mmCIF file of C-alpha atoms in Angstrom:
data_model
loop_
_atom_site.group_PDB
_atom_site.id
_atom_site.type_symbol
_atom_site.label_atom_id
_atom_site.label_comp_id
_atom_site.label_asym_id
_atom_site.label_seq_id
_atom_site.Cartn_x
_atom_site.Cartn_y
_atom_site.Cartn_z
ATOM 1 C CA MET R 72 -109.052 62.190 164.581
ATOM 2 C CA ARG R 73 -111.063 61.992 161.369
ATOM 3 C CA ASP R 74 -113.931 60.178 163.125
ATOM 4 C CA PHE R 75 -113.969 62.910 165.747
ATOM 5 C CA PHE R 76 -115.477 65.357 163.231
ATOM 6 C CA PHE R 77 -116.951 63.054 160.588
ATOM 7 C CA GLU R 78 -118.949 61.141 163.206
ATOM 8 C CA ASN R 79 -119.939 64.303 165.156
ATOM 9 C CA ARG R 80 -118.318 63.102 168.397
ATOM 10 C CA TRP R 81 -116.979 66.347 169.866
ATOM 11 C CA CYS R 82 -118.726 66.948 173.217
ATOM 12 C CA HIS R 83 -118.923 70.751 172.724
ATOM 13 C CA GLN R 84 -120.206 70.557 169.163
ATOM 14 C CA ILE R 85 -123.164 72.805 168.389
ATOM 15 C CA ARG R 86 -123.702 71.969 164.719
ATOM 16 C CA PRO R 87 -122.864 68.871 162.679
ATOM 17 C CA LEU R 88 -120.246 68.728 159.928
ATOM 18 C CA SER R 89 -123.044 68.746 157.345
ATOM 19 C CA TRP R 90 -123.961 72.301 158.394
ATOM 20 C CA LEU R 91 -120.447 73.474 157.549
ATOM 21 C CA LEU R 92 -120.403 71.579 154.256
ATOM 22 C CA ASP R 93 -123.756 73.012 153.180
ATOM 23 C CA ARG R 94 -122.670 76.502 154.187
ATOM 24 C CA PHE R 95 -119.629 76.438 151.904
ATOM 25 C CA ALA R 96 -120.940 74.157 149.132
ATOM 26 C CA PRO R 97 -119.923 73.287 146.514
ATOM 27 C CA ILE R 98 -116.708 71.865 147.927
ATOM 28 C CA ALA R 99 -114.053 70.522 145.572
ATOM 29 C CA GLY R 100 -113.311 66.856 146.172
ATOM 30 C CA TRP R 101 -116.664 66.004 147.792
ATOM 31 C CA THR R 102 -119.095 63.858 145.823
ATOM 32 C CA GLU R 103 -122.849 64.153 146.207
ATOM 33 C CA GLU R 104 -122.921 60.730 147.888
ATOM 34 C CA GLU R 105 -120.422 61.893 150.522
ATOM 35 C CA MET R 106 -122.420 65.074 151.082
ATOM 36 C CA GLU R 107 -125.636 63.071 151.520
ATOM 37 C CA GLU R 108 -123.914 60.734 153.987
ATOM 38 C CA ALA R 109 -122.770 63.766 156.016
ATOM 39 C CA ARG R 110 -126.321 65.188 155.901
ATOM 40 C CA GLU R 111 -127.739 61.901 157.236
ATOM 41 C CA LYS R 112 -125.270 61.981 160.123
ATOM 42 C CA GLY R 113 -126.262 65.618 160.675
ATOM 43 C CA ARG R 114 -129.926 64.635 161.005
ATOM 44 C CA GLU R 115 -128.901 61.975 163.543
ATOM 45 C CA PHE R 116 -126.829 64.586 165.404
ATOM 46 C CA TYR R 117 -129.801 66.958 165.681
ATOM 47 C CA ALA R 118 -132.109 64.141 166.826
ATOM 48 C CA VAL R 119 -129.729 63.157 169.632
ATOM 49 C CA LYS R 120 -128.925 66.763 170.573
ATOM 50 C CA ASP R 121 -132.608 67.735 170.756
ATOM 51 C CA SER R 122 -133.406 64.788 173.022
ATOM 52 C CA MET R 123 -130.434 65.595 175.269
ATOM 53 C CA ASP R 124 -131.364 69.296 175.453
ATOM 54 C CA HIS R 125 -134.906 68.345 176.409
ATOM 55 C CA GLU R 126 -133.689 66.040 179.190
ATOM 56 C CA ILE R 127 -131.295 68.656 180.581
ATOM 57 C CA THR R 128 -133.803 71.518 180.614
ATOM 58 C CA SER R 129 -136.594 69.376 182.036
ATOM 59 C CA VAL R 130 -134.392 68.193 184.916
ATOM 60 C CA SER R 131 -132.394 71.277 185.873
ATOM 61 C CA PRO R 132 -133.916 74.707 185.224
ATOM 62 C CA LYS R 133 -131.460 77.560 184.854
ATOM 63 C CA VAL R 134 -131.559 81.111 186.153
ATOM 64 C CA GLY R 135 -130.102 84.008 184.217
ATOM 65 C CA ILE R 136 -129.745 87.746 184.411
ATOM 66 C CA LEU R 137 -129.808 90.411 181.733
ATOM 67 C CA PHE R 138 -127.873 93.640 182.202
ATOM 68 C CA TYR R 139 -128.214 96.560 179.831
ATOM 69 C CA SER R 140 -125.783 99.453 179.648
ATOM 70 C CA ASP R 141 -125.227 102.303 177.228
ATOM 71 C CA ASN R 142 -121.511 102.190 178.171
ATOM 72 C CA GLU R 143 -121.557 105.835 179.268
ATOM 73 C CA MET R 144 -120.300 106.697 182.750
ATOM 74 C CA SER R 145 -121.194 109.803 184.679
ATOM 75 C CA GLU R 146 -118.343 112.327 185.009
ATOM 76 C CA PRO R 147 -117.615 111.823 188.749
ATOM 77 C CA LEU R 148 -117.343 108.056 188.333
ATOM 78 C CA ALA R 149 -115.248 108.281 185.135
ATOM 79 C CA THR R 150 -112.665 110.638 186.638
ATOM 80 C CA LYS R 151 -111.963 108.427 189.660
#
């Protein structure tokens, strides 16, 4: 289970463990060498993720829709 997070192997992961460590640094119990090792794995994570994102978007374009509402209904619709 430890490798799952320390090696950035979760398939739905958006950011590496190093992002979390840097966000809440300094963290008691973590040496600077351990932090640097996590940062190196984070750089590898971003390199792989960027290449995968590029392959996915270049192969299968996506379509989206944007809907805007002020969340106010007209009186006849709201009373029904």
